[in-house]
Amino acid sequence: MLKIENLHVRVGGTEILKGLSLELGAGEVHAIMGPNGSGKSTLSYVLAGRDGYEVTEGRVLYDGVDLLALAPEERAAKGVFLAFQYPVEIPGVSNVYFLKAAVNAVRKARGEKELDAIEFMRFAREKAKLVALDAELLKRAVNSGFSGGEKKRNEVFQMAALEPRLAILDETDSGLDIDALRIVSDGVNALRGPDRAMLVITHYQRLLDYIVPDRVHVLVDGRIVRSGDKTLAGELEARGYAELGG
Amino acid sequence: MTAPQDIEGILAKRYDAGFVTDIEQDTAPPGLDEGTIRMISGKKEEPSWLLDWRLEAFARWRRMREPRWAKVEYPAIDYQAISYYSAPKQKPKLESLDEVDPKLLETYAKLGIPLHEQKLLAGVAVDAVFDSVSVATTFKAKLGEAGVIFCSISEAVREHPELVRRYLGSVVPTTDNFFAALNSAVFTDGSFVYVPKGVRCPMELSTYFRINASNTGQFERTLIVADEGSYVSYLEGCTAPMRDENQLHAAVVELVALADAEIKYSTVQNWYPGDENGVGGIYNFVTKRGRCAGARSKIAWTQVETGSAITWKYPSCILEGEGSVGEFYSVALSNHYQQADTGTKMIHVGPNTRSTIVSKGISAGHGQQTYRGGVTIARGATGARNHTQCDSLLIGNSCGAHTIPYVDVQNRTAQVEHEATTSRIGEDQLFYCRARGLSEEDAVGLIVNGFCKEVLNELPMEFAVEAQKLLGISLEGAVG
Ligand SMILES: Nc1ncnc2c1ncn2[C@@H]1O[C@H](COP(=O)(O)OP(=O)(O)OP(=O)(O)O)[C@@H](O)[C@H]1O
Ligand SMILES: [Mg+2]
């Protein structure tokens, strides 16, 4: 489903990704681990289409299509979703209103019928329940004044509503308490399916106890230096990144 | 947080109302002297007291100087190069809509203002002013049953001279300021409303102003009087064709609310703003003021200002009556090279008077936006209260927002609060929205509407929708 080949990316004049390759099949969940600053969020932004990330070499195919040629909103319409490491606040725009606009934009692009206000409220309540999101947060402005954990939960809520085919979760577990971690993981697991794929970026083995990955990749200094099965995560937790080198 | 360069690319605007109607016009040659004023007054068959009033205003105006304190820049206006009267050629008095020139009706239909009563938004009466004259007032009969007078000011001068004479200039004296004096001398038409004691006006009243002729100024005069215990909601909309030269619009609006009366005055101003290089557009120099003359009376101004090359406008309230209330809700948008210097004055004279100011300024492109607001608490205004909330939203890096509050408190029991914020639509916010599937324009629209919600909520329902659309169109191309 996703094929990244020899990806080189420059940000602000510095090369951050230095030949990253990765293949993710339909139905699979892969984890990416790696030290701070190694380029994990850079990868997630490039996949979602953020401006200012200059691809100097390599390519990314999504269902055989050149992903990098698409605008961010076109990628979203095709089912790419990024759960942000740092979700953005949008004061004045209510969370439900925002999500309704997003869901309908994506539905429209996919040729599906847009949901009216009543249909959407029913739909949103259902999805909120899935990640135990406080109904009060639906009415508040997008991420405005949300706690760190609430923001992360809101990302998973949006993911549940947008039903992506390729979900990239950038440290969605950071800032979650133990109970929230389980709830969010249950929400993510509920979305797993033969037609979906997920890229889960994390620093902690703990998340991978809940969301069990098919593969684990270690990203150091802009390259994947090691890949393995789920046991690799435990190994890293015990030994650190130091001896893996660059 | 800074927005990237490409945001600036998005600001290319479409102006939907920019067509010209090809209609035979009776237009006076450019120039302004006493003869011009006598000509206008004569065309309107005015009584001598009104001609004298105009001439006095003109004499005063000649000795006044154009104000230069506002944060707006424009080349000197040549007042002798403007035509002060232009009217579509037709029979002077209209008995019904059937007599209105079909081309005029077509123009209003194009603007989305269906004049025919059957097509009207349910319950909205419309007076339409085309260049200098009022061409139609709908729903007159129904309003008449309630005792409400809603007609052009020219007609009011003929039919209700005692009311006009009593209140005209009572809130904005002829000598108030340069543009008000000019308007008093040369005003050509506008609307008049009188709501009798205890009457709740059975429908929204609405006026649409349209500048069509080139090289003409529009100087309309509106007077609304709400007698004791009455209520009226009034909406004004404005458009003009796209032209390369600047056109002057200098209106005066006066509101009078007697005891326990309430006037809600809403404006959706969409005069032609000029093109993306700042060529053309309307110079909008407007004086709007309301007088809460009676106890517990209330005047609320709501404005959505998206048009005009220059906006100079401070709808104000004089709160004389004990416990009277003044409100000002404003959204002003400046895109491309538009300049807006706008705000309000709340003058607390009576005890326990209250005022609320909510101002939302949006600047994009090279737009410049100034909020200028005055709160005055006079010595006798014991227990007066004001709350001001003033928010600015910037889109891109080449625009500007300025907040200039003036506060003058003469009574120690008064409470005056001022809050101000400035924010910018950030690249991170736009990317977040786009990553969720929204186009950049929809994202800007969403954020802008969220920003303005508090003000849009004050507009009558159907106009809020219109205003929301207008904001979207005005920001079209605001981000790249
Ligand atoms: N605009 C920029 N200009 C220069 N360097 C940048 C810019 N943005 C990111 N970087 C650098 O790119 C590197 C990779 O950052 P990235 O956010 O991808 O790391 P990460 O692996 O997600 O780290 P963490 O685990 O802390 O989230 C960092 O060294 C960062 O400082
Ligand atoms: Mg990161």
mmCIF file of C-alpha atoms in Angstrom, chain A residues 24-244:
data_model
loop_
_atom_site.group_PDB
_atom_site.id
_atom_site.type_symbol
_atom_site.label_atom_id
_atom_site.label_comp_id
_atom_site.label_asym_id
_atom_site.label_seq_id
_atom_site.Cartn_x
_atom_site.Cartn_y
_atom_site.Cartn_z
ATOM 1 C CA LEU A 24 3.956 -1.149 4.335
ATOM 2 C CA GLY A 25 1.363 -3.622 3.086
ATOM 3 C CA ALA A 26 -2.417 -3.463 3.420
ATOM 4 C CA GLY A 27 -3.562 -4.779 6.788
ATOM 5 C CA GLU A 28 -0.168 -4.161 8.403
ATOM 6 C CA VAL A 29 0.879 -2.093 11.377
ATOM 7 C CA HIS A 30 4.488 -0.944 11.527
ATOM 8 C CA ALA A 31 6.146 0.873 14.395
ATOM 9 C CA ILE A 32 8.911 3.429 14.010
ATOM 10 C CA MET A 33 11.185 4.094 16.941
ATOM 11 C CA GLY A 34 14.228 6.285 17.155
ATOM 12 C CA PRO A 35 16.011 8.945 19.158
ATOM 13 C CA ASN A 36 14.889 12.561 19.396
ATOM 14 C CA GLY A 37 15.651 14.507 16.266
ATOM 15 C CA SER A 38 16.204 11.441 14.125
ATOM 16 C CA GLY A 39 13.535 12.532 11.614
ATOM 17 C CA LYS A 40 10.383 10.672 12.651
ATOM 18 C CA SER A 41 8.083 13.711 12.575
ATOM 19 C CA THR A 42 9.801 14.894 9.415
ATOM 20 C CA LEU A 43 8.760 11.642 7.770
ATOM 21 C CA SER A 44 5.187 12.042 8.975
ATOM 22 C CA TYR A 45 4.972 15.624 7.664
ATOM 23 C CA VAL A 46 6.391 14.652 4.293
ATOM 24 C CA LEU A 47 3.835 11.885 3.975
ATOM 25 C CA ALA A 48 1.017 14.306 4.887
ATOM 26 C CA GLY A 49 2.309 16.994 2.500
ATOM 27 C CA ARG A 50 3.509 19.875 4.631
ATOM 28 C CA ASP A 51 5.132 22.832 2.847
ATOM 29 C CA GLY A 52 8.808 23.497 3.445
ATOM 30 C CA TYR A 53 9.902 19.871 3.290
ATOM 31 C CA GLU A 54 11.965 19.549 0.160
ATOM 32 C CA VAL A 55 12.270 16.090 -1.321
ATOM 33 C CA THR A 56 15.625 15.971 -3.120
ATOM 34 C CA GLU A 57 15.680 12.287 -3.999
ATOM 35 C CA GLY A 58 13.528 9.204 -3.878
ATOM 36 C CA ARG A 59 9.807 8.673 -4.174
ATOM 37 C CA VAL A 60 6.711 7.606 -2.288
ATOM 38 C CA LEU A 61 4.039 5.435 -3.857
ATOM 39 C CA TYR A 62 0.624 5.077 -2.250
ATOM 40 C CA ASP A 63 -1.514 2.439 -3.944
ATOM 41 C CA GLY A 64 0.844 2.878 -6.876
ATOM 42 C CA VAL A 65 0.202 6.623 -7.077
ATOM 43 C CA ASP A 66 2.913 9.288 -6.617
ATOM 44 C CA LEU A 67 1.884 10.533 -3.176
ATOM 45 C CA LEU A 68 4.289 13.475 -3.176
ATOM 46 C CA ALA A 69 2.532 15.029 -6.186
ATOM 47 C CA LEU A 70 -0.718 15.452 -4.257
ATOM 48 C CA ALA A 71 -1.867 18.403 -2.118
ATOM 49 C CA PRO A 72 -2.396 17.632 1.567
ATOM 50 C CA GLU A 73 -6.193 17.748 1.196
ATOM 51 C CA GLU A 74 -6.039 15.373 -1.776
ATOM 52 C CA ARG A 75 -4.036 12.928 0.305
ATOM 53 C CA ALA A 76 -6.632 13.219 3.075
ATOM 54 C CA ALA A 77 -9.371 12.523 0.543
ATOM 55 C CA LYS A 78 -7.478 9.422 -0.559
ATOM 56 C CA GLY A 79 -7.417 8.198 3.015
ATOM 57 C CA VAL A 80 -4.106 9.432 4.423
ATOM 58 C CA PHE A 81 -4.364 10.622 8.014
ATOM 59 C CA LEU A 82 -1.718 12.076 10.312
ATOM 60 C CA ALA A 83 -2.289 12.186 14.054
ATOM 61 C CA PHE A 84 -0.049 15.137 14.952
ATOM 62 C CA GLN A 85 2.641 14.938 17.614
ATOM 63 C CA TYR A 86 1.627 18.497 18.505
ATOM 64 C CA PRO A 87 -2.030 19.038 17.545
ATOM 65 C CA VAL A 88 -2.750 22.625 16.515
ATOM 66 C CA GLU A 89 -5.188 24.944 18.306
ATOM 67 C CA ILE A 90 -7.822 26.736 16.214
ATOM 68 C CA PRO A 91 -9.547 29.276 18.461
ATOM 69 C CA GLY A 92 -13.142 30.171 17.653
ATOM 70 C CA VAL A 93 -13.856 27.066 15.551
ATOM 71 C CA SER A 94 -15.811 24.435 17.414
ATOM 72 C CA ASN A 95 -14.458 20.923 17.400
ATOM 73 C CA VAL A 96 -17.635 19.353 15.972
ATOM 74 C CA TYR A 97 -18.008 22.061 13.367
ATOM 75 C CA PHE A 98 -14.409 21.536 12.273
ATOM 76 C CA LEU A 99 -14.781 17.788 12.078
ATOM 77 C CA LYS A 100 -18.060 18.068 10.189
ATOM 78 C CA ALA A 101 -16.362 20.277 7.605
ATOM 79 C CA ALA A 102 -13.483 17.805 7.369
ATOM 80 C CA VAL A 103 -15.642 14.687 7.152
ATOM 81 C CA ASN A 104 -17.877 16.272 4.512
ATOM 82 C CA ALA A 105 -14.928 17.595 2.496
ATOM 83 C CA VAL A 106 -13.470 14.096 2.422
ATOM 84 C CA ARG A 107 -16.833 12.467 1.690
ATOM 85 C CA LYS A 108 -17.434 14.936 -1.131
ATOM 86 C CA ALA A 109 -14.003 14.246 -2.632
ATOM 87 C CA ARG A 110 -14.743 10.544 -2.468
ATOM 88 C CA GLY A 111 -18.092 11.005 -4.171
ATOM 89 C CA GLU A 112 -20.057 10.099 -1.055
ATOM 90 C CA LYS A 113 -23.130 11.910 0.236
ATOM 91 C CA GLU A 114 -22.378 14.687 2.723
ATOM 92 C CA LEU A 115 -23.841 14.309 6.197
ATOM 93 C CA ASP A 116 -26.365 16.857 7.411
ATOM 94 C CA ALA A 117 -26.157 18.364 10.875
ATOM 95 C CA ILE A 118 -28.347 15.728 12.518
ATOM 96 C CA GLU A 119 -26.694 12.758 10.836
ATOM 97 C CA PHE A 120 -23.319 14.135 11.713
ATOM 98 C CA MET A 121 -24.127 14.645 15.403
ATOM 99 C CA ARG A 122 -25.220 11.052 15.688
ATOM 100 C CA PHE A 123 -22.080 9.930 13.869
ATOM 101 C CA ALA A 124 -19.815 12.151 16.012
ATOM 102 C CA ARG A 125 -21.298 10.937 19.300
ATOM 103 C CA GLU A 126 -20.699 7.348 18.263
ATOM 104 C CA LYS A 127 -17.074 8.037 17.369
ATOM 105 C CA ALA A 128 -16.528 10.056 20.556
ATOM 106 C CA LYS A 129 -17.718 7.082 22.553
ATOM 107 C CA LEU A 130 -15.151 4.907 20.814
ATOM 108 C CA VAL A 131 -12.288 6.904 22.339
ATOM 109 C CA ALA A 132 -14.241 7.968 25.464
ATOM 110 C CA LEU A 133 -13.921 11.615 24.470
ATOM 111 C CA ASP A 134 -15.814 13.921 26.817
ATOM 112 C CA ALA A 135 -18.836 15.284 24.933
ATOM 113 C CA GLU A 136 -17.969 18.705 26.354
ATOM 114 C CA LEU A 137 -14.817 18.711 24.210
ATOM 115 C CA LEU A 138 -16.942 18.414 21.074
ATOM 116 C CA LYS A 139 -18.341 21.879 21.691
ATOM 117 C CA ARG A 140 -15.075 23.572 22.606
ATOM 118 C CA ALA A 141 -12.819 25.224 20.038
ATOM 119 C CA VAL A 142 -10.460 22.819 18.259
ATOM 120 C CA ASN A 143 -7.728 21.834 20.737
ATOM 121 C CA SER A 144 -7.998 25.256 22.413
ATOM 122 C CA GLY A 145 -7.020 24.906 26.022
ATOM 123 C CA PHE A 146 -7.186 21.118 25.771
ATOM 124 C CA SER A 147 -4.782 19.272 28.054
ATOM 125 C CA GLY A 148 -1.966 17.352 26.375
ATOM 126 C CA GLY A 149 -3.830 14.071 26.781
ATOM 127 C CA GLU A 150 -7.115 15.579 25.555
ATOM 128 C CA LYS A 151 -5.423 16.791 22.404
ATOM 129 C CA LYS A 152 -4.083 13.309 21.662
ATOM 130 C CA ARG A 153 -7.430 11.750 22.308
ATOM 131 C CA ASN A 154 -8.993 14.302 19.988
ATOM 132 C CA GLU A 155 -6.594 13.208 17.240
ATOM 133 C CA VAL A 156 -7.725 9.617 17.601
ATOM 134 C CA PHE A 157 -11.330 10.790 17.636
ATOM 135 C CA GLN A 158 -10.763 12.585 14.333
ATOM 136 C CA MET A 159 -9.078 9.500 12.951
ATOM 137 C CA ALA A 160 -12.046 7.357 13.940
ATOM 138 C CA ALA A 161 -14.380 9.803 12.191
ATOM 139 C CA LEU A 162 -12.319 10.107 9.006
ATOM 140 C CA GLU A 163 -11.776 6.331 8.728
ATOM 141 C CA PRO A 164 -8.418 6.561 6.929
ATOM 142 C CA ARG A 165 -6.769 3.818 4.921
ATOM 143 C CA LEU A 166 -3.289 4.901 5.928
ATOM 144 C CA ALA A 167 -2.936 6.293 9.432
ATOM 145 C CA ILE A 168 0.305 7.792 10.713
ATOM 146 C CA LEU A 169 0.341 8.219 14.472
ATOM 147 C CA ASP A 170 3.153 10.488 15.626
ATOM 148 C CA GLU A 171 3.736 9.846 19.327
ATOM 149 C CA THR A 172 0.049 9.643 20.008
ATOM 150 C CA ASP A 173 0.900 7.841 23.265
ATOM 151 C CA SER A 174 3.012 10.678 24.671
ATOM 152 C CA GLY A 175 1.135 12.548 27.352
ATOM 153 C CA LEU A 176 -1.556 9.921 27.827
ATOM 154 C CA ASP A 177 -2.211 8.458 31.260
ATOM 155 C CA ILE A 178 -2.380 4.664 31.654
ATOM 156 C CA ASP A 179 -6.168 4.460 31.293
ATOM 157 C CA ALA A 180 -6.194 6.807 28.332
ATOM 158 C CA LEU A 181 -3.457 4.798 26.677
ATOM 159 C CA ARG A 182 -5.620 1.691 26.835
ATOM 160 C CA ILE A 183 -8.717 3.500 25.580
ATOM 161 C CA VAL A 184 -6.852 5.124 22.714
ATOM 162 C CA SER A 185 -5.185 1.831 21.791
ATOM 163 C CA ASP A 186 -8.573 0.110 21.769
ATOM 164 C CA GLY A 187 -9.795 2.825 19.445
ATOM 165 C CA VAL A 188 -6.832 2.316 17.139
ATOM 166 C CA ASN A 189 -7.190 -1.467 17.213
ATOM 167 C CA ALA A 190 -10.865 -1.140 16.321
ATOM 168 C CA LEU A 191 -9.759 0.587 13.130
ATOM 169 C CA ARG A 192 -7.359 -2.148 12.149
ATOM 170 C CA GLY A 193 -8.525 -4.094 9.162
ATOM 171 C CA PRO A 194 -7.337 -5.940 6.086
ATOM 172 C CA ASP A 195 -7.722 -2.826 3.943
ATOM 173 C CA ARG A 196 -5.971 -0.422 6.308
ATOM 174 C CA ALA A 197 -2.371 0.204 7.251
ATOM 175 C CA MET A 198 -0.786 2.100 10.124
ATOM 176 C CA LEU A 199 2.538 3.669 10.856
ATOM 177 C CA VAL A 200 2.935 4.107 14.600
ATOM 178 C CA ILE A 201 5.711 6.402 15.804
ATOM 179 C CA THR A 202 6.558 5.943 19.475
ATOM 180 C CA HIS A 203 9.317 6.031 22.044
ATOM 181 C CA TYR A 204 7.771 3.377 24.247
ATOM 182 C CA GLN A 205 7.453 -0.375 24.174
ATOM 183 C CA ARG A 206 4.361 0.073 26.356
ATOM 184 C CA LEU A 207 2.176 1.282 23.463
ATOM 185 C CA LEU A 208 3.253 -1.696 21.408
ATOM 186 C CA ASP A 209 1.926 -4.005 24.102
ATOM 187 C CA TYR A 210 -1.511 -2.666 23.214
ATOM 188 C CA ILE A 211 -1.066 -2.024 19.518
ATOM 189 C CA VAL A 212 0.953 -5.031 18.484
ATOM 190 C CA PRO A 213 2.968 -4.215 15.349
ATOM 191 C CA ASP A 214 3.831 -6.527 12.487
ATOM 192 C CA ARG A 215 7.217 -4.854 12.065
ATOM 193 C CA VAL A 216 9.379 -2.481 14.074
ATOM 194 C CA HIS A 217 11.837 -0.087 12.371
ATOM 195 C CA VAL A 218 14.575 1.876 14.031
ATOM 196 C CA LEU A 219 15.177 5.329 12.563
ATOM 197 C CA VAL A 220 18.524 6.911 13.392
ATOM 198 C CA ASP A 221 19.874 10.045 11.724
ATOM 199 C CA GLY A 222 17.477 9.953 8.805
ATOM 200 C CA ARG A 223 17.807 6.285 7.891
ATOM 201 C CA ILE A 224 16.225 3.015 8.944
ATOM 202 C CA VAL A 225 19.127 1.224 10.606
ATOM 203 C CA ARG A 226 17.324 -1.877 11.706
ATOM 204 C CA SER A 227 14.004 -3.624 11.209
ATOM 205 C CA GLY A 228 12.582 -6.601 13.001
ATOM 206 C CA ASP A 229 9.494 -8.091 14.557
ATOM 207 C CA LYS A 230 7.767 -6.862 17.714
ATOM 208 C CA THR A 231 10.543 -8.211 19.951
ATOM 209 C CA LEU A 232 12.880 -5.527 18.606
ATOM 210 C CA ALA A 233 10.967 -2.938 20.620
ATOM 211 C CA GLY A 234 11.714 -4.771 23.870
ATOM 212 C CA GLU A 235 15.319 -5.096 22.922
ATOM 213 C CA LEU A 236 15.588 -1.356 22.287
ATOM 214 C CA GLU A 237 13.938 -0.551 25.563
ATOM 215 C CA ALA A 238 16.532 -2.664 27.372
ATOM 216 C CA ARG A 239 19.624 -1.543 25.492
ATOM 217 C CA GLY A 240 18.912 1.914 24.025
ATOM 218 C CA TYR A 241 19.842 3.211 20.581
ATOM 219 C CA ALA A 242 23.533 3.780 21.215
ATOM 220 C CA GLU A 243 24.940 0.506 19.943
ATOM 221 C CA LEU A 244 22.804 0.562 16.795
#
